[in-house]
Coordinates of C-alpha atoms in Angstrom, one line a residue:
Chain A
M207 CA -5.6 -13.1 21.3
Y208 CA -6.5 -12.2 17.8
K209 CA -4.5 -9.0 18.2
R210 CA -1.5 -10.9 19.4
L211 CA -1.7 -13.3 16.5
L212 CA -2.0 -10.3 14.1
D213 CA 1.1 -8.8 15.7
R214 CA 3.0 -11.9 15.1
L215 CA 1.9 -12.2 11.5
L216 CA 2.8 -8.5 11.0
R217 CA 6.3 -9.2 12.3
W218 CA 6.7 -12.1 9.9
T219 CA 5.4 -10.1 7.0
L220 CA 7.7 -7.2 7.7
S221 CA 10.7 -9.4 8.2
L222 CA 10.0 -11.0 4.9
D223 CA 9.9 -7.6 3.4
V224 CA 13.3 -6.7 5.0
W225 CA 14.7 -9.9 3.6
I226 CA 13.5 -9.2 0.1
N227 CA 14.6 -5.6 0.4
R228 CA 18.1 -6.9 0.9
I229 CA 18.0 -8.5 -2.5
Y230 CA 16.1 -5.8 -4.4
P231 CA 15.8 -2.1 -3.9
A232 CA 12.7 -1.3 -2.0
D233 CA 11.1 0.2 -5.1
F234 CA 11.1 -3.2 -6.7
N235 CA 10.0 -5.4 -3.9
P236 CA 7.4 -7.6 -5.6
L237 CA 5.4 -7.8 -2.3
Y238 CA 4.8 -4.1 -2.5
Y239 CA 3.1 -4.7 -5.9
T240 CA 0.8 -7.7 -5.3
G241 CA -2.2 -5.6 -6.4
G242 CA -0.4 -4.5 -9.5
L243 CA 0.6 -8.0 -10.3
S244 CA -3.0 -9.2 -10.0
N245 CA -4.1 -6.5 -12.4
L246 CA -1.3 -7.5 -14.8
F247 CA -2.4 -11.1 -14.8
L248 CA -6.0 -10.1 -15.1
T249 CA -5.2 -8.1 -18.3
V250 CA -3.2 -11.1 -19.7
L251 CA -6.2 -13.3 -18.9
V252 CA -8.7 -11.0 -20.6
L253 CA -6.5 -10.7 -23.8
S254 CA -5.8 -14.4 -24.1
G255 CA -9.4 -15.2 -23.1
I256 CA -10.7 -13.1 -26.0
F257 CA -8.5 -15.1 -28.3
L258 CA -9.8 -18.4 -27.0
F259 CA -13.4 -17.2 -27.1
L260 CA -13.2 -16.8 -30.8
Y261 CA -12.7 -20.5 -31.3
Y262 CA -14.5 -22.1 -28.4
V263 CA -17.8 -23.8 -29.1
P264 CA -20.0 -24.3 -26.0
S265 CA -21.8 -27.5 -26.8
F266 CA -21.4 -31.1 -25.5
N267 CA -20.4 -32.4 -28.9
D268 CA -18.0 -29.7 -29.9
A269 CA -16.5 -28.2 -26.8
Y270 CA -13.8 -30.7 -26.3
T271 CA -13.0 -30.8 -30.0
S272 CA -12.8 -27.1 -30.3
V273 CA -10.3 -26.9 -27.5
Q274 CA -8.3 -29.7 -29.2
Y275 CA -8.5 -27.6 -32.3
I276 CA -7.2 -24.5 -30.5
T277 CA -4.2 -26.4 -29.1
G278 CA -3.5 -28.4 -32.3
A279 CA -3.9 -31.7 -30.4
V280 CA -3.7 -35.1 -32.0
P281 CA -6.4 -35.1 -34.8
F282 CA -5.5 -31.6 -35.9
G283 CA -1.8 -31.3 -35.6
L284 CA -0.5 -28.4 -37.7
N285 CA -4.1 -27.7 -38.8
G286 CA -4.9 -26.4 -35.4
V287 CA -5.0 -22.7 -34.5
P288 CA -1.6 -21.1 -34.9
Y289 CA -0.1 -20.4 -31.5
G290 CA -3.2 -21.7 -29.9
Q291 CA -1.3 -24.0 -27.7
I292 CA 0.8 -21.1 -26.4
I293 CA -2.3 -18.9 -25.8
R294 CA -4.1 -21.6 -24.0
G295 CA -1.1 -22.2 -21.8
I296 CA -0.9 -18.5 -21.1
H297 CA -4.5 -18.4 -20.1
R298 CA -4.0 -21.4 -17.8
Y299 CA -0.8 -20.2 -16.1
A300 CA -1.8 -16.5 -15.9
A301 CA -4.9 -17.7 -14.0
D302 CA -2.7 -19.5 -11.5
G303 CA -0.6 -16.3 -11.2
F304 CA -3.7 -14.3 -10.8
I305 CA -5.0 -16.3 -7.9
I306 CA -1.5 -16.4 -6.2
A307 CA -1.2 -12.6 -6.6
I308 CA -4.7 -12.1 -5.2
L309 CA -4.0 -14.3 -2.2
L310 CA -0.7 -12.6 -1.5
H311 CA -2.4 -9.2 -1.7
F312 CA -5.2 -10.5 0.6
F313 CA -2.9 -11.8 3.3
R314 CA -0.4 -9.0 3.1
N315 CA -3.1 -6.3 3.5
W316 CA -4.6 -8.3 6.3
F317 CA -1.5 -8.8 8.2
T318 CA -0.3 -5.2 7.8
E319 CA -3.7 -4.0 8.9
R320 CA -4.5 -2.1 5.7
F321 CA -8.2 -2.6 6.2
R322 CA -8.3 0.0 8.9
F323 CA -10.3 3.3 8.9
S324 CA -11.8 4.2 5.6
R325 CA -10.3 1.3 3.9
D326 CA -13.2 -1.0 4.6
E327 CA -14.5 -0.5 1.1
P328 CA -11.4 -1.5 -0.7
W329 CA -11.3 -4.5 1.6
I330 CA -14.9 -5.6 0.9
S331 CA -14.6 -5.1 -2.8
G332 CA -11.4 -7.1 -2.6
M333 CA -13.2 -10.0 -0.9
M334 CA -15.8 -9.8 -3.7
L335 CA -13.0 -9.9 -6.3
L336 CA -11.5 -12.9 -4.6
V337 CA -14.7 -14.9 -4.5
F338 CA -15.5 -14.0 -8.1
A339 CA -12.0 -14.8 -9.3
G340 CA -12.3 -18.3 -7.7
F341 CA -15.7 -18.9 -9.2
I342 CA -14.5 -17.8 -12.7
G343 CA -11.4 -20.1 -12.4
V344 CA -13.5 -23.1 -11.5
N345 CA -15.9 -22.3 -14.4
G346 CA -13.0 -22.2 -16.8
Y347 CA -12.0 -25.8 -15.9
M348 CA -15.6 -26.9 -16.7
L349 CA -15.6 -25.3 -20.1
V350 CA -13.0 -27.7 -21.4
W351 CA -15.4 -30.6 -20.9
D352 CA -12.9 -33.3 -20.2
Q353 CA -13.2 -35.8 -17.4
R354 CA -12.1 -33.3 -14.9
A355 CA -14.8 -30.9 -16.0
Q356 CA -17.4 -33.6 -15.6
L357 CA -16.2 -34.5 -12.2
L358 CA -16.2 -30.8 -11.2
V359 CA -19.8 -30.4 -12.4
A360 CA -20.8 -33.5 -10.4
M361 CA -19.0 -32.3 -7.3
T362 CA -20.3 -28.8 -7.5
G363 CA -23.8 -30.1 -8.0
N364 CA -23.6 -32.4 -5.0
T365 CA -22.2 -29.6 -2.8
L366 CA -24.9 -27.3 -3.8
A367 CA -27.6 -29.9 -3.3
A368 CA -26.3 -30.4 0.2
I369 CA -27.6 -26.9 1.2
P370 CA -30.9 -27.4 2.9
I371 CA -34.2 -26.2 1.3
V372 CA -32.7 -24.1 -1.5
G373 CA -29.9 -26.5 -2.6
G374 CA -31.7 -28.2 -5.4
A375 CA -33.0 -25.0 -6.8
L376 CA -29.5 -23.5 -6.7
R377 CA -28.1 -26.4 -8.5
S378 CA -30.8 -26.3 -11.2
A379 CA -30.2 -22.5 -11.5
L380 CA -26.5 -22.9 -12.0
F381 CA -26.5 -25.8 -14.4
G382 CA -29.8 -25.2 -16.1
G383 CA -31.6 -28.2 -14.8
T384 CA -30.8 -31.4 -13.0
G385 CA -27.9 -33.5 -14.2
T386 CA -26.0 -32.3 -17.3
T387 CA -28.3 -30.5 -19.7
N388 CA -27.6 -28.9 -23.0
L389 CA -27.7 -25.6 -21.2
L390 CA -24.7 -26.4 -19.1
L391 CA -21.9 -25.3 -21.3
P392 CA -23.4 -22.1 -22.7
R393 CA -24.3 -21.1 -19.2
M394 CA -20.8 -21.8 -17.9
L395 CA -19.4 -19.8 -20.8
F396 CA -21.6 -16.9 -19.8
L397 CA -20.7 -17.3 -16.2
H398 CA -17.0 -17.4 -17.2
V399 CA -17.1 -14.2 -19.2
G400 CA -19.9 -12.2 -17.5
P401 CA -18.3 -12.2 -14.0
A402 CA -14.9 -11.5 -15.6
T403 CA -16.5 -8.3 -16.9
A404 CA -18.0 -7.7 -13.5
L405 CA -14.5 -7.9 -12.1
Y406 CA -13.8 -4.5 -13.7
V407 CA -16.8 -2.9 -12.1
M408 CA -15.6 -4.2 -8.7
L409 CA -12.1 -3.0 -9.5
W410 CA -13.5 0.5 -9.9
W411 CA -15.1 0.1 -6.5
H412 CA -11.7 -1.2 -5.3
Y413 CA -9.9 1.9 -6.5
V414 CA -12.5 4.6 -5.9
R415 CA -11.2 5.6 -2.5
V416 CA -7.5 5.0 -3.3
R417 CA -5.4 7.9 -4.7
H418 CA -2.6 6.9 -7.1
P419 CA -3.2 3.2 -6.9
K420 CA -0.2 1.1 -7.9
V421 CA -2.1 -0.5 -10.8
W422 CA 0.9 -1.9 -12.5
P423 CA 4.1 -3.5 -11.1
P424 CA 7.5 -2.1 -12.1
A425 CA 8.5 -2.9 -15.6
V426 CA 11.0 -5.5 -14.4
W427 CA 8.3 -7.5 -12.7
T428 CA 5.9 -7.1 -15.6
L429 CA 8.5 -8.5 -18.0
F430 CA 9.4 -11.2 -15.5
S431 CA 5.8 -12.3 -15.0
L432 CA 5.0 -12.3 -18.7
G433 CA 8.2 -14.2 -19.4
A434 CA 7.4 -16.8 -16.7
V435 CA 3.9 -17.3 -18.1
F436 CA 5.2 -17.7 -21.6
L437 CA 8.0 -20.0 -20.5
L438 CA 5.6 -22.2 -18.5
S439 CA 3.1 -22.5 -21.4
A440 CA 5.9 -23.5 -23.7
L441 CA 7.6 -26.0 -21.3
I442 CA 4.5 -27.6 -19.8
P443 CA 1.8 -27.3 -22.4
A444 CA -1.7 -27.0 -21.0
A445 CA -3.6 -30.1 -22.0
S446 CA -7.0 -31.5 -21.6
Q447 CA -7.8 -34.7 -19.8
P448 CA -9.5 -37.4 -21.9
L449 CA -12.9 -36.6 -23.2
A450 CA -15.7 -36.7 -20.7
S451 CA -17.5 -40.0 -20.9
T452 CA -21.2 -40.2 -21.1
G453 CA -21.3 -42.8 -18.4
A454 CA -20.4 -42.4 -14.8
A455 CA -18.2 -39.5 -13.8
P456 CA -14.6 -40.5 -13.1
D457 CA -13.6 -40.7 -9.5
R458 CA -10.1 -39.1 -9.7
L459 CA -9.4 -35.4 -9.9
A460 CA -6.4 -34.0 -11.6
V461 CA -5.8 -31.1 -9.3
D462 CA -5.0 -27.5 -10.0
W463 CA -3.9 -26.6 -6.5
F464 CA -4.7 -22.9 -6.8
F465 CA -8.3 -23.1 -7.9
L466 CA -9.5 -26.6 -7.0
L467 CA -8.5 -26.6 -3.4
P468 CA -12.1 -26.7 -2.2
Y469 CA -12.7 -29.8 -4.2
V470 CA -9.8 -31.5 -2.6
A471 CA -11.3 -30.6 0.7
L472 CA -14.4 -32.6 -0.4
K473 CA -12.3 -35.7 0.1
Y474 CA -12.2 -35.0 3.8
V475 CA -15.4 -33.2 4.7
T476 CA -19.0 -33.7 3.6
P477 CA -20.5 -31.3 1.1
A478 CA -22.6 -29.7 3.8
W479 CA -19.6 -28.9 5.9
L480 CA -17.8 -27.5 2.9
V481 CA -20.6 -25.1 2.3
V482 CA -20.6 -24.1 5.9
L483 CA -16.9 -23.6 5.8
A484 CA -17.0 -21.5 2.7
V485 CA -19.8 -19.3 4.1
V486 CA -17.9 -18.9 7.4
I487 CA -14.7 -17.9 5.6
V488 CA -16.4 -15.4 3.3
V489 CA -18.5 -13.9 6.1
Y490 CA -15.5 -13.7 8.4
G491 CA -13.5 -12.1 5.6
L492 CA -16.1 -9.4 5.2
Y493 CA -16.1 -8.9 9.0
I494 CA -12.3 -8.4 9.3
P495 CA -12.3 -4.6 8.9
Y496 CA -14.8 -4.2 11.7
Q497 CA -13.3 -6.6 14.2
L498 CA -10.6 -4.3 15.7
P499 CA -11.3 -0.9 17.2
E500 CA -11.8 1.5 14.4
T501 CA -11.0 5.0 15.7
P502 CA -7.5 6.2 16.5
A503 CA -8.7 7.0 20.0
A504 CA -9.9 3.4 20.5
M505 CA -6.6 2.1 19.1
G506 CA -4.7 4.1 21.7
I507 CA -2.8 6.2 19.1
R508 CA -3.0 9.9 18.9
D509 CA -6.4 11.3 18.2
S510 CA -5.6 14.2 16.0
G511 CA -9.1 14.9 14.7
I512 CA -10.3 15.3 11.2
A513 CA -8.1 17.6 9.1
Q514 CA -9.6 21.1 8.8
V515 CA -9.3 23.5 6.0
V516 CA -8.3 27.1 7.0
D517 CA -10.7 28.9 4.7
A518 CA -8.7 32.2 4.9
N519 CA -5.5 30.6 3.6
C520 CA -6.7 28.1 1.0
T521 CA -5.6 29.1 -2.5
G522 CA -7.4 26.3 -4.3
C523 CA -4.1 24.9 -5.6
E524 CA -5.3 21.3 -5.4
L525 CA -2.0 20.0 -3.9
C526 CA -3.8 18.4 -1.0
Y527 CA -6.3 17.0 -3.4
F528 CA -3.6 15.2 -5.3
D529 CA -1.8 13.9 -2.3
C530 CA -4.6 12.7 -0.1
P531 CA -4.2 8.9 0.0
Y532 CA -7.9 8.3 0.6
N533 CA -9.5 10.7 -1.8
A534 CA -10.9 12.5 1.2
I535 CA -10.4 16.0 -0.2
V536 CA -12.5 17.4 -3.0
M537 CA -12.3 20.8 -4.6
V538 CA -15.4 22.8 -4.8
P539 CA -16.0 26.2 -6.5
S540 CA -15.0 28.8 -4.1
P541 CA -18.0 30.5 -2.5
H542 CA -15.9 33.6 -1.5
P543 CA -12.4 34.8 -1.9
G544 CA -9.8 33.9 0.8
V545 CA -8.2 36.4 3.1
T546 CA -4.5 36.2 2.4
R547 CA -3.1 37.7 -0.7
A548 CA -2.4 34.3 -2.3
A549 CA -5.9 33.2 -1.6
Q550 CA -7.8 36.2 -2.9
A551 CA -7.9 35.1 -6.5
R552 CA -8.8 31.5 -5.8
K553 CA -11.3 29.7 -8.0
E554 CA -11.6 26.6 -5.8
L555 CA -11.7 25.6 -2.2
A556 CA -10.6 22.3 -0.6
I557 CA -13.2 20.4 1.4
V558 CA -12.4 17.5 3.6
L559 CA -14.9 14.6 3.5
E560 CA -15.0 13.6 7.2
S561 CA -16.1 10.0 6.6
R562 CA -13.0 9.3 4.6
C563 CA -10.4 11.2 6.6
V564 CA -8.1 9.0 8.7
E565 CA -6.2 11.9 10.3
C566 CA -2.9 10.9 8.7
G567 CA -2.0 14.5 8.0
I568 CA -0.5 14.0 4.5
C569 CA -2.6 17.0 3.3
I570 CA -0.8 19.1 6.0
G571 CA 2.5 18.2 4.5
A572 CA 1.2 18.9 1.0
C573 CA -0.1 22.4 1.8
P574 CA 2.5 25.2 1.3
F575 CA 0.0 27.8 2.4
E576 CA -0.7 26.6 5.9
A577 CA -4.3 26.1 5.0
L578 CA -4.8 22.7 6.6
E579 CA -4.4 21.7 10.2
L580 CA -5.1 18.7 12.3
P581 CA -7.1 20.2 15.2
G582 CA -5.5 17.9 17.8
Y583 CA -2.0 18.4 16.5
L584 CA -1.5 21.9 15.2
E585 CA 1.6 23.4 13.6
E586 CA 2.1 25.4 16.8
D587 CA 2.2 22.1 18.8
I588 CA 4.9 20.8 16.5
Q589 CA 6.9 24.0 16.7
G590 CA 6.5 23.9 20.5
K591 CA 7.9 20.4 20.6
V592 CA 10.8 21.4 18.3
L593 CA 11.6 24.3 20.6
D594 CA 11.6 22.0 23.6
A595 CA 13.8 19.6 21.8
C596 CA 16.3 22.3 20.9
R597 CA 16.4 23.6 24.4
T598 CA 17.1 20.4 26.3
Chain B
M239 CA 37.0 27.3 5.8
S240 CA 39.0 28.2 8.8
D241 CA 36.3 27.5 11.3
V242 CA 36.1 23.8 10.7
K243 CA 35.5 22.4 14.1
P244 CA 34.7 18.8 14.3
S245 CA 34.1 19.2 18.0
P246 CA 34.3 15.5 18.8
D247 CA 33.3 15.9 22.4
R248 CA 30.0 17.7 21.6
R249 CA 27.2 15.6 20.3
P250 CA 25.2 17.6 17.7
R251 CA 21.6 18.4 18.8
I252 CA 19.2 16.7 16.5
V253 CA 15.5 16.7 16.1
G254 CA 13.9 13.7 14.5
F255 CA 10.3 13.2 13.3
L256 CA 9.2 9.7 13.7
C257 CA 6.1 8.2 11.9
D258 CA 3.7 6.3 14.2
W259 CA 3.7 3.4 11.7
A260 CA 7.4 3.2 11.1
V261 CA 10.0 2.2 13.6
S262 CA 8.4 1.4 17.0
S263 CA 9.6 3.8 19.6
E264 CA 9.0 1.3 22.4
G265 CA 12.1 1.0 24.5
L266 CA 13.8 3.4 22.2
V267 CA 13.0 6.8 23.8
R268 CA 13.0 8.2 27.3
E269 CA 10.1 10.1 28.8
D270 CA 11.1 13.4 27.4
G271 CA 11.4 12.0 23.9
T272 CA 15.2 11.8 23.7
M273 CA 16.7 8.6 22.4
R274 CA 18.1 6.2 25.0
D275 CA 21.2 5.5 23.0
L276 CA 21.7 9.0 21.7
P277 CA 20.6 11.5 24.3
S278 CA 21.2 14.4 22.0
V279 CA 18.6 13.2 19.6
T280 CA 15.0 14.0 20.3
L281 CA 12.2 12.2 18.5
I282 CA 8.8 13.8 17.8
K283 CA 6.1 11.3 16.9
V284 CA 3.8 12.2 14.0
P285 CA 0.9 10.4 12.4
C286 CA 2.7 9.9 9.1
S287 CA 6.0 11.0 7.6
G288 CA 4.0 12.7 4.9
F289 CA 2.6 15.0 7.6
I290 CA 5.9 16.8 8.0
R291 CA 6.2 20.2 6.4
P292 CA 9.8 20.8 5.3
S293 CA 9.5 24.2 7.0
W294 CA 9.4 22.4 10.3
L295 CA 12.8 20.9 9.6
E296 CA 14.0 24.4 8.7
Y297 CA 12.4 25.7 11.9
A298 CA 14.4 23.2 13.9
L299 CA 17.6 24.2 12.2
K300 CA 16.9 27.9 12.8
N301 CA 16.2 27.4 16.5
G302 CA 19.4 25.7 17.5
A303 CA 19.2 22.2 16.2
D304 CA 22.3 21.0 14.3
G305 CA 20.3 18.5 12.3
A306 CA 16.8 17.3 11.6
F307 CA 15.6 14.2 10.0
V308 CA 12.4 12.4 9.2
C309 CA 11.9 8.7 9.7
G310 CA 9.1 6.9 7.7
C311 CA 8.2 3.4 6.6
P312 CA 10.3 1.7 3.9
L313 CA 9.8 3.4 0.6
G314 CA 6.9 1.8 -1.2
D315 CA 5.3 0.5 2.0
C316 CA 3.7 3.6 3.5
F317 CA 0.9 2.6 5.8
N318 CA -1.1 5.3 4.1
R319 CA -0.2 5.9 0.6
L320 CA 3.1 7.4 -0.6
G321 CA 3.5 9.6 2.5
N322 CA 7.2 8.6 2.7
N323 CA 7.8 9.1 -1.0
L324 CA 6.3 12.6 -0.7
I325 CA 8.5 13.6 2.2
A326 CA 11.5 12.1 0.5
D327 CA 10.9 14.3 -2.5
R328 CA 10.2 17.3 -0.4
V329 CA 13.4 16.9 1.6
V330 CA 15.4 16.6 -1.7
Q331 CA 13.8 19.9 -2.8
M332 CA 14.5 21.4 0.6
R333 CA 18.2 20.6 0.4
R334 CA 18.5 22.8 -2.6
R335 CA 16.7 25.5 -0.8
L336 CA 19.0 25.2 2.2
E337 CA 22.0 25.4 -0.1
R338 CA 20.9 28.8 -1.3
Q339 CA 20.6 29.8 2.3
K340 CA 24.2 28.7 2.9
I341 CA 23.1 26.0 5.3
Q342 CA 24.7 22.6 4.6
P343 CA 22.0 20.4 3.1
D344 CA 23.4 17.4 4.9
R345 CA 21.8 18.8 8.1
V346 CA 18.5 17.4 7.0
G347 CA 17.9 13.8 6.0
T348 CA 15.4 11.0 5.6
I349 CA 15.6 7.6 7.2
F350 CA 13.2 4.8 6.2
Y351 CA 12.8 1.7 8.4
G352 CA 9.9 -0.6 9.3
L353 CA 8.3 -1.3 12.6
H354 CA 10.7 -3.9 14.0
E355 CA 14.0 -2.5 12.6
Q356 CA 15.0 -0.7 15.7
A357 CA 18.7 -1.6 15.7
E358 CA 19.1 -0.5 12.1
F359 CA 17.2 2.7 12.8
V360 CA 19.5 3.5 15.8
A361 CA 22.5 2.8 13.6
A362 CA 21.2 5.1 10.9
V363 CA 20.5 7.9 13.3
R364 CA 24.0 7.5 14.8
E365 CA 25.5 7.7 11.3
F366 CA 23.4 10.8 10.6
S367 CA 24.5 12.3 13.9
D368 CA 28.1 11.7 13.1
R369 CA 27.8 13.1 9.7
V370 CA 26.2 16.3 11.1
A371 CA 29.0 16.5 13.7
K372 CA 31.6 16.6 11.0
L373 CA 30.0 19.5 9.2
P374 CA 31.7 22.8 9.7
A375 CA 29.7 25.4 11.6
P376 CA 27.4 27.4 9.4
P377 CA 28.3 31.0 8.8
P378 CA 26.8 33.3 11.3
P379 CA 23.3 34.3 10.4
A380 CA 21.7 37.6 9.7
P381 CA 21.9 40.0 12.6
A382 CA 20.1 39.0 15.7
R383 CA 17.3 41.1 16.9
K384 CA 18.8 41.5 20.4
A385 CA 22.5 41.7 20.8
P386 CA 23.6 38.2 21.7
A387 CA 26.3 37.3 24.2
A388 CA 28.8 36.6 21.5
P389 CA 29.9 39.6 19.5
A390 CA 27.6 40.0 16.6
T391 CA 29.0 40.0 13.2
P392 CA 29.1 43.5 11.9
A393 CA 28.6 42.4 8.3
A394 CA 25.0 43.0 8.0
T395 CA 23.4 46.4 7.5
G396 CA 22.0 46.6 11.0
A397 CA 18.4 46.4 10.0
P398 CA 17.0 43.8 12.3
S399 CA 15.4 41.0 10.5
P400 CA 11.8 41.6 10.9
G401 CA 10.1 38.3 11.0
G402 CA 12.3 35.3 10.9
P403 CA 13.6 33.9 14.1
S404 CA 17.3 34.7 14.5
R405 CA 19.7 31.8 14.1
P406 CA 22.2 32.0 16.9
G407 CA 24.9 29.8 15.3
P408 CA 24.6 26.6 17.3
T409 CA 28.0 25.2 16.6
E410 CA 30.2 28.0 17.5
G411 CA 32.7 25.9 19.2
G412 CA 32.3 24.6 22.7
A413 CA 31.3 28.0 24.0
G414 CA 28.3 27.9 21.8
E415 CA 25.9 28.3 24.7
T416 CA 23.5 29.9 22.5
P417 CA 20.9 32.3 23.8
S418 CA 18.2 29.8 23.1
G419 CA 17.0 30.2 26.7
A420 CA 15.2 33.2 25.5
P421 CA 12.7 31.9 23.0
P422 CA 13.7 32.9 19.5
G423 CA 11.4 35.0 17.5
Q424 CA 8.1 33.3 17.1
G425 CA 7.6 34.7 13.7
G426 CA 6.8 31.5 12.0
S427 CA 3.7 30.6 14.0

C-alpha cells in the first residue's frame, strides 16, 4: 500500500523532472539542487541576520521601535538605518525561500527513496534541520513584538500548556515564566540565534556521509534566487504589524503561510491534537528510512555483496576514495607492499567500511587497477555476460 | 575508405549496460536480455552506471560487438552520487583512446534516461544502433592467434599477439560469420 503510493509519487516526481529538463539542460534543473538552494538561502539568512542583530534591542519597550528604526518606518524616516528596509526584507523572504527549498528537498528525497541504505543519517539529520528551521522561523516572528508576535506567544503557550503533566513547565521554560515576562524577548533572541548556529553542526552531520555534496546551486540559480529575494524585498517591503498592545492579545493572525501553518491549524484542531499531530509527523519522519526493507536482497534487487579490496592489486591511488558516494572507503597506511608491480611502492591501502557500503559498485568503475570487486558480481561475470551477448 | 558497407540488412550487434535505477527494463527485454524491439541489442543490468569500467565496453567491441553503450539516470540525478557523470567522463576519455586504436569512437556511447522514459530510451538505442550501422567496418585487427576462416591480413609481422583477445572484424560484410564460436582469448580476465 505504502509502496504503491511511493511508486506513484516517484512517477510524478520523475515526470516533473522530465518536464523541467525539457526547459533547462539537466545540469540546471533546479529540482536537482534543492539542497544547494537551501544552503544558499541559509547563508543569505545568516548574513542579513548578523546585520539585523547589530540593531535589534530585545526588550518590551524597545524591540518594536528598534525594528522600526531598522526599516526607517514612520517616526524615523530617512534617519533609519541605511538599507535597513531592504535587509529586513531579504531576511524575511530568504526565510520563506529557505523553508520552501527545505520542503522540496524533503519531499523529493522521500519520493525518490534517497533515504535508503546508509543514507539514514543524512535523512535523520535532515529531519532535525527541518524541525529546527521551523522553530527558528517562528521565533523570528516573535522577535518583532508586534500584534502578531503577541498572538504567536499566546498560541504557543496555550499549545504547550495542553501537553499533560509537563506542559506548564515547558511553557515556563520556553518563555521564562508564565505569561509574558521580561525574559521573553532576550530568550527568544537567543533561541533564534543559538539554534541557527546549531544548524551548521547538523549540516556537518548531514554531509558527513556524502561525498561531493552539491552545496551550492549553479550560478544561474544562485543569481536568480538572490535577485528574486532582492526584488521581493523592494516590491513588497517587509513591515511590522501594529505594536503589541498590553491588553488582550488580538484575535486575528496575519499569516506567513510557510512558517505559521501550524498556527493556522489551531483554528481547526484543539491545541492537544496539534501537539499529537506534530509529534506523529516528526516521529514518522524519523521512521521513514526504516519502514521499507533495507538490504538489496530484501528489496528484490541484485545482492552483490559489500565491495572488496583486492589487496594484491591496490596501489593506494585514492581514486575509489574520491568517487565513493557514501564515504565508505578510507585510505589507511599500507601494512605491506602489494603484489603487482604498480602496487609494490604503495603508501596507502583502501579499506571499505562495510556499514556504509551500499554495493553500488562506483568504486569498481573508479579503479583502473582491478583492485576492487563486488563479490556477487565479479568482473568475470560481466565479461561472461558480454561474451554471451556477442555470441547470440 | 573503399570498404564502406552500410549493410542495411544486418543489424549491428550491440551490448548495453543498464543501471538498475535508470530506465525500467520491465517489458523491455526478453528472457535472454535482448531488447524486445531491437533483438540485436543485449542489455546487461548493473547496480549503477558508475560501476562500468570502460574496459568492459572495449572488451565487448573486441569480442564481436559492433557497439556498446551505457545507460544511466539523467545527469545530475544519479540515485547514488554522480555515478552517471563519472561514466560520462570516462566514456569521453575512452573515445580518445579508441581513436588511437583506429576504432571509431562512435561505437561507444552514453544514454541517460529516468525510470519511466522507456519509449525515449528505445528511440535513443535505435538511433545509436543506426549510427553504428552506418559506420564503416573497422580495419582488420592485429593478427589472430589462430588462422581464421577469412584470409588473414598479411600486414602484421606474424608475431601472435600475446595477451589481448583477437578482434575478428565483426562487420566484414554479410559473410562476417566471425569465429566467435570459439571463445576469443580470455586474456583480460
